[in-house]
mmCIF file of C-alpha atoms and ligand atoms in Angstrom:
data_model
loop_
_atom_site.group_PDB
_atom_site.id
_atom_site.type_symbol
_atom_site.label_atom_id
_atom_site.label_comp_id
_atom_site.label_asym_id
_atom_site.label_seq_id
_atom_site.Cartn_x
_atom_site.Cartn_y
_atom_site.Cartn_z
ATOM 1 C CA MET A 1 2.543 -20.767 11.531
ATOM 2 C CA MET A 2 4.497 -17.818 11.853
ATOM 3 C CA LEU A 3 1.752 -15.051 12.944
ATOM 4 C CA ASN A 4 -0.821 -17.629 14.554
ATOM 5 C CA ASP A 5 -3.692 -15.102 15.411
ATOM 6 C CA LYS A 6 -1.813 -11.869 14.898
ATOM 7 C CA HIS A 7 -4.593 -9.182 14.005
ATOM 8 C CA ALA A 8 -3.371 -7.679 10.596
ATOM 9 C CA LEU A 9 -4.775 -4.640 8.892
ATOM 10 C CA VAL A 10 -4.457 -4.149 5.076
ATOM 11 C CA THR A 11 -6.365 -1.289 3.469
ATOM 12 C CA GLY A 12 -6.873 -1.807 -0.284
ATOM 13 C CA GLY A 13 -7.128 -5.393 0.848
ATOM 14 C CA GLY A 14 -9.385 -6.696 -1.713
ATOM 15 C CA THR A 15 -7.438 -6.268 -4.936
ATOM 16 C CA GLY A 16 -4.270 -6.160 -6.233
ATOM 17 C CA ILE A 17 -1.100 -6.018 -4.257
ATOM 18 C CA GLY A 18 -3.022 -5.790 -1.008
ATOM 19 C CA LEU A 19 -5.089 -8.678 -1.594
ATOM 20 C CA ALA A 20 -1.917 -10.628 -2.392
ATOM 21 C CA ILE A 21 -0.479 -9.607 1.117
ATOM 22 C CA ALA A 22 -3.671 -10.132 2.881
ATOM 23 C CA ARG A 23 -3.665 -13.852 1.524
ATOM 24 C CA ALA A 24 -0.071 -13.967 2.691
ATOM 25 C CA LEU A 25 -0.593 -13.074 6.164
ATOM 26 C CA ALA A 26 -3.647 -14.931 6.583
ATOM 27 C CA ALA A 27 -1.600 -18.131 5.148
ATOM 28 C CA GLU A 28 0.575 -17.863 8.155
ATOM 29 C CA GLY A 29 -2.155 -17.580 10.571
ATOM 30 C CA ALA A 30 -3.232 -13.875 11.303
ATOM 31 C CA GLN A 31 -6.754 -12.908 11.250
ATOM 32 C CA VAL A 32 -6.403 -9.968 8.400
ATOM 33 C CA THR A 33 -8.851 -7.229 8.482
ATOM 34 C CA ILE A 34 -9.359 -6.137 4.765
ATOM 35 C CA THR A 35 -10.532 -2.634 4.015
ATOM 36 C CA GLY A 36 -11.634 -0.433 0.759
ATOM 37 C CA ARG A 37 -14.257 1.590 -0.222
ATOM 38 C CA ARG A 38 -16.239 -1.268 -2.040
ATOM 39 C CA LEU A 39 -17.730 -3.710 0.520
ATOM 40 C CA SER A 40 -18.931 -6.178 -2.226
ATOM 41 C CA VAL A 41 -15.508 -6.433 -3.560
ATOM 42 C CA LEU A 42 -13.963 -7.333 -0.047
ATOM 43 C CA GLU A 43 -16.627 -9.637 0.622
ATOM 44 C CA GLU A 44 -16.489 -11.636 -2.545
ATOM 45 C CA VAL A 45 -12.436 -12.243 -2.087
ATOM 46 C CA ALA A 46 -12.542 -12.823 1.845
ATOM 47 C CA GLU A 47 -11.473 -16.318 2.624
ATOM 48 C CA ASN A 48 -10.611 -18.329 6.070
ATOM 49 C CA GLY A 49 -8.996 -15.670 8.039
ATOM 50 C CA MET A 50 -9.956 -12.504 6.407
ATOM 51 C CA HIS A 51 -12.504 -10.008 7.535
ATOM 52 C CA PRO A 52 -13.896 -6.936 5.341
ATOM 53 C CA LEU A 53 -14.383 -3.647 6.742
ATOM 54 C CA ALA A 54 -15.801 -0.748 4.638
ATOM 55 C CA MET A 55 -13.634 2.395 5.221
ATOM 56 C CA ASP A 56 -12.595 5.415 3.084
ATOM 57 C CA VAL A 57 -8.924 6.032 4.170
ATOM 58 C CA ALA A 58 -9.126 9.773 3.203
ATOM 59 C CA ASP A 59 -12.061 9.950 5.835
ATOM 60 C CA GLU A 60 -10.460 10.634 9.028
ATOM 61 C CA ALA A 61 -13.449 9.536 11.085
ATOM 62 C CA GLN A 62 -14.124 6.351 9.128
ATOM 63 C CA VAL A 63 -10.510 5.525 9.476
ATOM 64 C CA ARG A 64 -10.737 5.948 13.201
ATOM 65 C CA ASP A 65 -14.160 4.178 14.016
ATOM 66 C CA GLY A 66 -13.285 1.202 11.256
ATOM 67 C CA ILE A 67 -10.093 0.599 13.234
ATOM 68 C CA ASP A 68 -11.756 0.829 16.552
ATOM 69 C CA ALA A 69 -14.093 -1.582 15.423
ATOM 70 C CA ALA A 70 -11.497 -3.915 13.953
ATOM 71 C CA VAL A 71 -9.746 -3.907 17.642
ATOM 72 C CA ALA A 72 -12.977 -4.589 19.233
ATOM 73 C CA ALA A 73 -13.463 -7.681 17.163
ATOM 74 C CA ARG A 74 -10.080 -8.988 16.746
ATOM 75 C CA GLY A 75 -7.663 -7.265 19.093
ATOM 76 C CA PRO A 76 -5.018 -5.058 18.767
ATOM 77 C CA VAL A 77 -3.270 -4.190 15.197
ATOM 78 C CA GLN A 78 -0.122 -5.600 15.198
ATOM 79 C CA ILE A 79 0.294 -5.717 11.706
ATOM 80 C CA CYS A 80 -0.776 -2.721 9.685
ATOM 81 C CA VAL A 81 0.065 -2.323 6.094
ATOM 82 C CA ALA A 82 -0.923 0.979 4.274
ATOM 83 C CA ASN A 83 -1.239 -0.171 0.542
ATOM 84 C CA ALA A 84 -4.310 1.575 -0.375
ATOM 85 C CA GLY A 85 -3.928 4.064 -3.015
ATOM 86 C CA ILE A 86 -4.679 5.714 -6.467
ATOM 87 C CA ALA A 87 -2.508 6.254 -9.499
ATOM 88 C CA GLU A 88 -3.297 9.054 -12.279
ATOM 89 C CA GLY A 89 -0.418 10.686 -14.232
ATOM 90 C CA ARG A 90 -0.592 14.090 -15.367
ATOM 91 C CA LYS A 91 2.055 16.817 -16.474
ATOM 92 C CA LEU A 92 2.390 19.902 -14.341
ATOM 93 C CA HIS A 93 0.252 22.197 -16.476
ATOM 94 C CA LYS A 94 -2.684 19.693 -16.428
ATOM 95 C CA THR A 95 -2.369 18.730 -12.691
ATOM 96 C CA ASP A 96 -5.498 20.669 -11.137
ATOM 97 C CA THR A 97 -5.754 21.402 -7.377
ATOM 98 C CA GLU A 98 -8.881 18.798 -7.201
ATOM 99 C CA LEU A 99 -6.303 15.922 -8.740
ATOM 100 C CA TRP A 100 -3.750 17.394 -6.319
ATOM 101 C CA ARG A 101 -5.857 17.035 -3.057
ATOM 102 C CA ARG A 102 -7.354 13.656 -4.261
ATOM 103 C CA ILE A 103 -3.696 12.142 -4.684
ATOM 104 C CA MET A 104 -2.764 13.816 -1.605
ATOM 105 C CA SER A 105 -5.558 12.660 0.411
ATOM 106 C CA ILE A 106 -6.035 9.111 -0.484
ATOM 107 C CA ASN A 107 -1.838 8.094 -0.870
ATOM 108 C CA LEU A 108 -0.629 10.280 1.709
ATOM 109 C CA ASP A 109 -3.066 11.526 4.401
ATOM 110 C CA GLY A 110 -4.662 8.035 4.004
ATOM 111 C CA CYS A 111 -1.781 6.347 4.701
ATOM 112 C CA PHE A 112 -1.058 9.027 7.752
ATOM 113 C CA PHE A 113 -4.675 8.349 9.240
ATOM 114 C CA THR A 114 -4.201 4.244 9.105
ATOM 115 C CA ILE A 115 -0.796 4.256 10.805
ATOM 116 C CA ARG A 116 -1.596 6.603 13.406
ATOM 117 C CA GLU A 117 -4.794 4.950 14.288
ATOM 118 C CA SER A 118 -3.482 1.421 14.076
ATOM 119 C CA LEU A 119 -0.578 2.624 16.419
ATOM 120 C CA ARG A 120 -3.088 3.723 19.292
ATOM 121 C CA SER A 121 -3.637 -0.368 19.898
ATOM 122 C CA MET A 122 -0.310 -1.404 18.391
ATOM 123 C CA THR A 123 1.907 0.507 21.180
ATOM 124 C CA GLY A 124 0.048 -1.346 23.984
ATOM 125 C CA THR A 125 1.726 -4.737 22.443
ATOM 126 C CA ASP A 126 5.215 -6.256 22.698
ATOM 127 C CA TRP A 127 5.671 -6.446 18.761
ATOM 128 C CA GLY A 128 4.467 -4.661 15.885
ATOM 129 C CA ARG A 129 5.183 -4.392 12.399
ATOM 130 C CA VAL A 130 3.877 -1.143 9.915
ATOM 131 C CA ILE A 131 4.405 -1.400 6.275
ATOM 132 C CA ALA A 132 3.692 1.289 3.751
ATOM 133 C CA VAL A 133 3.067 0.407 -0.020
ATOM 134 C CA SER A 134 4.965 3.385 -1.420
ATOM 135 C CA SER A 135 6.365 2.986 -4.985
ATOM 136 C CA ILE A 136 9.506 3.459 -7.067
ATOM 137 C CA ALA A 137 8.152 6.751 -7.922
ATOM 138 C CA GLY A 138 8.495 7.409 -4.200
ATOM 139 C CA LEU A 139 12.181 7.225 -4.673
ATOM 140 C CA ARG A 140 12.927 9.081 -8.019
ATOM 141 C CA GLY A 141 10.872 11.413 -10.555
ATOM 142 C CA ALA A 142 8.035 9.935 -12.268
ATOM 143 C CA PRO A 143 7.763 11.782 -15.639
ATOM 144 C CA GLY A 144 4.274 12.939 -16.070
ATOM 145 C CA ALA A 145 3.158 11.859 -12.561
ATOM 146 C CA GLY A 146 4.331 14.723 -10.379
ATOM 147 C CA ALA A 147 1.869 14.512 -7.831
ATOM 148 C CA TYR A 148 1.954 10.471 -7.518
ATOM 149 C CA ALA A 149 5.408 11.172 -6.873
ATOM 150 C CA ALA A 150 5.069 13.500 -4.370
ATOM 151 C CA SER A 151 2.469 11.461 -2.800
ATOM 152 C CA LYS A 152 4.654 8.414 -2.566
ATOM 153 C CA HIS A 153 7.882 10.410 -1.714
ATOM 154 C CA GLY A 154 5.967 11.785 1.441
ATOM 155 C CA VAL A 155 5.099 8.067 2.282
ATOM 156 C CA VAL A 156 8.927 7.187 2.231
ATOM 157 C CA GLY A 157 9.801 10.365 4.591
ATOM 158 C CA MET A 158 6.855 9.578 7.096
ATOM 159 C CA MET A 159 7.616 6.029 7.444
ATOM 160 C CA ARG A 160 11.757 7.023 7.788
ATOM 161 C CA SER A 161 10.738 9.242 10.649
ATOM 162 C CA PHE A 162 8.088 7.002 12.137
ATOM 163 C CA ALA A 163 11.291 4.605 12.564
ATOM 164 C CA GLU A 164 12.976 7.103 14.359
ATOM 165 C CA ASP A 165 10.128 8.364 16.374
ATOM 166 C CA PHE A 166 9.838 4.751 17.748
ATOM 167 C CA LEU A 167 13.522 3.470 17.693
ATOM 168 C CA GLY A 168 14.321 1.247 20.529
ATOM 169 C CA GLN A 169 10.528 -0.279 21.026
ATOM 170 C CA PRO A 170 9.465 -3.526 19.292
ATOM 171 C CA TYR A 171 7.735 -1.843 16.059
ATOM 172 C CA THR A 172 9.511 -1.642 12.757
ATOM 173 C CA PHE A 173 8.329 1.171 9.891
ATOM 174 C CA ASN A 174 9.406 0.531 6.492
ATOM 175 C CA SER A 175 8.116 1.485 2.741
ATOM 176 C CA ILE A 176 7.804 -1.350 0.087
ATOM 177 C CA CYS A 177 8.295 0.268 -3.593
ATOM 178 C CA PRO A 178 7.410 -1.786 -6.694
ATOM 179 C CA GLY A 179 7.598 -0.612 -10.057
ATOM 180 C CA TYR A 180 5.171 -1.661 -12.152
ATOM 181 C CA VAL A 181 2.939 -4.609 -10.912
ATOM 182 C CA ASP A 182 0.188 -6.482 -12.739
ATOM 183 C CA THR A 183 -2.921 -4.968 -10.983
ATOM 184 C CA PRO A 184 -6.210 -3.032 -11.480
ATOM 185 C CA ILE A 185 -4.261 -0.025 -11.631
ATOM 186 C CA VAL A 186 -2.058 -0.817 -14.292
ATOM 187 C CA THR A 187 -5.024 -2.037 -16.333
ATOM 188 C CA ARG A 188 -6.869 1.335 -15.613
ATOM 189 C CA ASN A 189 -3.473 3.070 -16.512
ATOM 190 C CA THR A 190 -3.396 0.980 -19.856
ATOM 191 C CA ASP A 191 -6.735 1.817 -20.756
ATOM 192 C CA ALA A 192 -6.263 5.855 -20.333
ATOM 193 C CA ILE A 193 -2.461 5.612 -21.807
ATOM 194 C CA ALA A 194 -4.363 3.968 -24.947
ATOM 195 C CA ASP A 195 -6.822 6.898 -25.224
ATOM 196 C CA ARG A 196 -4.254 9.423 -24.633
ATOM 197 C CA ALA A 197 -1.609 8.428 -27.046
ATOM 198 C CA GLY A 198 -3.779 6.888 -29.515
ATOM 199 C CA VAL A 199 -1.952 3.790 -29.672
ATOM 200 C CA SER A 200 -3.539 -0.095 -28.707
ATOM 201 C CA LYS A 201 -4.307 -1.545 -25.303
ATOM 202 C CA ASP A 202 -1.457 -4.156 -26.078
ATOM 203 C CA GLU A 203 1.074 -1.368 -27.177
ATOM 204 C CA ALA A 204 0.106 0.853 -23.792
ATOM 205 C CA ARG A 205 0.581 -2.252 -21.800
ATOM 206 C CA ASP A 206 4.224 -2.654 -23.735
ATOM 207 C CA MET A 207 5.463 0.990 -22.606
ATOM 208 C CA MET A 208 4.484 -0.031 -19.074
ATOM 209 C CA VAL A 209 6.092 -3.330 -19.306
ATOM 210 C CA GLN A 210 9.379 -1.650 -20.814
ATOM 211 C CA MET A 211 9.618 0.930 -17.975
ATOM 212 C CA ASN A 212 10.473 -2.124 -15.424
ATOM 213 C CA ARG A 213 14.273 -2.363 -16.186
ATOM 214 C CA HIS A 214 13.754 -6.243 -16.506
ATOM 215 C CA GLN A 215 11.072 -5.424 -19.143
ATOM 216 C CA LYS A 216 8.296 -7.917 -17.287
ATOM 217 C CA LEU A 217 5.342 -6.819 -15.094
ATOM 218 C CA ILE A 218 5.934 -7.840 -11.234
ATOM 219 C CA SER A 219 3.422 -10.269 -9.803
ATOM 220 C CA PRO A 220 1.402 -9.069 -6.588
ATOM 221 C CA GLU A 221 2.696 -12.484 -5.044
ATOM 222 C CA GLU A 222 6.630 -10.867 -5.620
ATOM 223 C CA VAL A 223 5.557 -7.845 -3.302
ATOM 224 C CA ALA A 224 3.351 -10.126 -1.111
ATOM 225 C CA ALA A 225 6.336 -12.254 -0.239
ATOM 226 C CA ALA A 226 8.302 -8.630 0.539
ATOM 227 C CA ALA A 227 5.708 -7.872 3.278
ATOM 228 C CA LEU A 228 5.905 -11.340 4.477
ATOM 229 C CA TRP A 229 9.375 -11.316 5.100
ATOM 230 C CA LEU A 230 9.229 -7.880 7.187
ATOM 231 C CA CYS A 231 6.719 -9.503 9.193
ATOM 232 C CA ASN A 232 9.523 -12.089 10.041
ATOM 233 C CA PRO A 233 11.283 -12.012 13.419
ATOM 234 C CA LEU A 234 14.763 -12.280 11.584
ATOM 235 C CA SER A 235 13.878 -8.931 10.051
ATOM 236 C CA GLU A 236 13.845 -7.095 13.173
ATOM 237 C CA SER A 237 16.651 -5.106 12.756
ATOM 238 C CA THR A 238 15.083 -4.021 9.347
ATOM 239 C CA ASN A 239 13.515 -0.473 10.141
ATOM 240 C CA GLY A 240 13.087 2.691 8.462
ATOM 241 C CA THR A 241 14.119 1.632 5.239
ATOM 242 C CA GLU A 242 12.799 0.449 1.555
ATOM 243 C CA VAL A 243 12.539 -2.387 -0.162
ATOM 244 C CA ARG A 244 12.701 -1.803 -3.625
ATOM 245 C CA ILE A 245 10.977 -4.375 -5.987
ATOM 246 C CA ALA A 246 11.502 -2.841 -9.583
ATOM 247 C CA GLY A 247 13.343 -5.092 -11.802
ATOM 248 C CA GLY A 248 16.558 -3.580 -11.386
ATOM 249 C CA GLN A 249 15.426 0.075 -11.292
ATOM 250 C CA VAL A 250 17.909 2.587 -9.469
HETATM 251 P P1 LIG B 1 -5.641 -1.668 -6.881
HETATM 252 O O1 LIG B 1 -6.009 -3.130 -7.360
HETATM 253 O O2 LIG B 1 -6.240 -0.517 -7.611
HETATM 254 O O3 LIG B 1 -5.547 -1.215 -5.702
HETATM 255 C C1 LIG B 1 -5.839 -0.219 -4.530
HETATM 256 C C2 LIG B 1 -6.823 -0.463 -3.782
HETATM 257 O O4 LIG B 1 -6.858 0.737 -2.693
HETATM 258 C C3 LIG B 1 -8.038 -0.946 -4.143
HETATM 259 O O5 LIG B 1 -8.445 -2.363 -3.408
HETATM 260 C C4 LIG B 1 -9.042 0.189 -3.535
HETATM 261 O O6 LIG B 1 -10.193 -0.215 -3.176
HETATM 262 C C5 LIG B 1 -8.353 1.055 -2.368
HETATM 263 N N1 LIG B 1 -8.429 2.398 -2.303
HETATM 264 C C6 LIG B 1 -8.479 3.356 -3.069
HETATM 265 N N2 LIG B 1 -8.937 4.408 -3.026
HETATM 266 C C7 LIG B 1 -9.054 4.235 -1.426
HETATM 267 C C8 LIG B 1 -9.671 4.541 -0.438
HETATM 268 N N3 LIG B 1 -10.114 6.376 -0.542
HETATM 269 N N4 LIG B 1 -9.995 4.419 0.703
HETATM 270 C C9 LIG B 1 -9.741 3.081 0.998
HETATM 271 N N5 LIG B 1 -9.236 2.534 0.078
HETATM 272 C C10 LIG B 1 -8.931 2.688 -1.358
HETATM 273 O O7 LIG B 1 -4.110 -1.574 -7.535
HETATM 274 P P2 LIG B 1 -2.402 -1.865 -6.864
HETATM 275 O O8 LIG B 1 -1.540 -2.047 -7.578
HETATM 276 O O9 LIG B 1 -2.661 -3.360 -6.037
HETATM 277 O O10 LIG B 1 -2.450 -0.801 -5.744
HETATM 278 C C11 LIG B 1 -1.872 -0.758 -4.406
HETATM 279 C C12 LIG B 1 -0.706 0.256 -3.740
HETATM 280 O O11 LIG B 1 0.414 -0.343 -4.551
HETATM 281 C C13 LIG B 1 -1.385 1.652 -4.190
HETATM 282 O O12 LIG B 1 -0.768 2.271 -3.301
HETATM 283 C C14 LIG B 1 -0.450 1.969 -5.267
HETATM 284 O O13 LIG B 1 0.073 3.238 -5.554
HETATM 285 C C15 LIG B 1 0.719 1.191 -4.992
HETATM 286 N N6 LIG B 1 1.630 0.942 -6.385
HETATM 287 C C16 LIG B 1 1.116 0.469 -7.520
HETATM 288 C C17 LIG B 1 2.124 -0.414 -8.315
HETATM 289 C C18 LIG B 1 1.618 -1.187 -9.486
HETATM 290 O O14 LIG B 1 2.097 -0.970 -10.633
HETATM 291 N N7 LIG B 1 0.330 -1.596 -9.447
HETATM 292 C C19 LIG B 1 3.274 0.388 -8.339
HETATM 293 C C20 LIG B 1 3.882 0.906 -7.310
HETATM 294 C C21 LIG B 1 2.981 1.215 -6.060
HETATM 295 P P3 LIG B 1 -11.647 0.373 -3.409
HETATM 296 O O15 LIG B 1 -11.559 1.079 -4.780
HETATM 297 O O16 LIG B 1 -12.729 -0.516 -2.901
HETATM 298 O O17 LIG B 1 -11.653 1.575 -2.105
#
């Protein structure tokens, strides 16, 4: 198996895209530390080769201590998937400082803490992959979701810069930028849009489907397949870039 006994860390690995990525890595033989704030959710989904760790990515000390414990148990992190994130859309005049800070602290600070702490062990090894789950909103404007788009643009800029910092070393840094993926985030947004716009949940879901250019929700497994490819030895020259999975959105 391609990733036999490699230690992978997947934040937000208990649900949605993170869970699909964790399963794909474990199926290739990796030992996968899956993290999230809710230990019960992680314990419920953990299968062979998946190891739950409760950790809030917005809390620097929890990330440092959590990753230290995972490294002590399973060795250096050689695959780091910074996936945990939240999505909440509000127009500018309704974006208060609390929402702005919450989105930045989870989506951007969380990604930074996760990668910095994982790199402490990865850089002692001869191979590593760092993958951040950004969004198509990290590459273009997202109407009504300025804070989210800013956080995801930040992730893309950070990954391009880290790729520059480590050029010539055996580690790659790439972002995956999905459109609307069929996960709990979309379910929660469906409820919020239905409430705000006074439409049914089916109509609200359809509004999101229409935003993907191919007019389908993307499956988490499609995103996981891209993450797995980035861990393939034949992707080693793919560095500092973005993989768009957005149904043709440009
Ligand atoms: P999801 O199922 O809600 O996944 C988010 C995960 O992040 C959850 O497992 C959650 O676990 C974890 N998380 C949230 N806040 C956290 C925190 N402070 N500390 C630690 N973990 C935290 O939705 P998803 O769609 O799979 O989202 C995964 C990533 O994909 C996100 O970064 C999202 O922005 C991105 N994305 C999603 C879509 C989409 O349409 N679904 C599109 C583009 C990008 P806990 O709640 O237990 O902490």
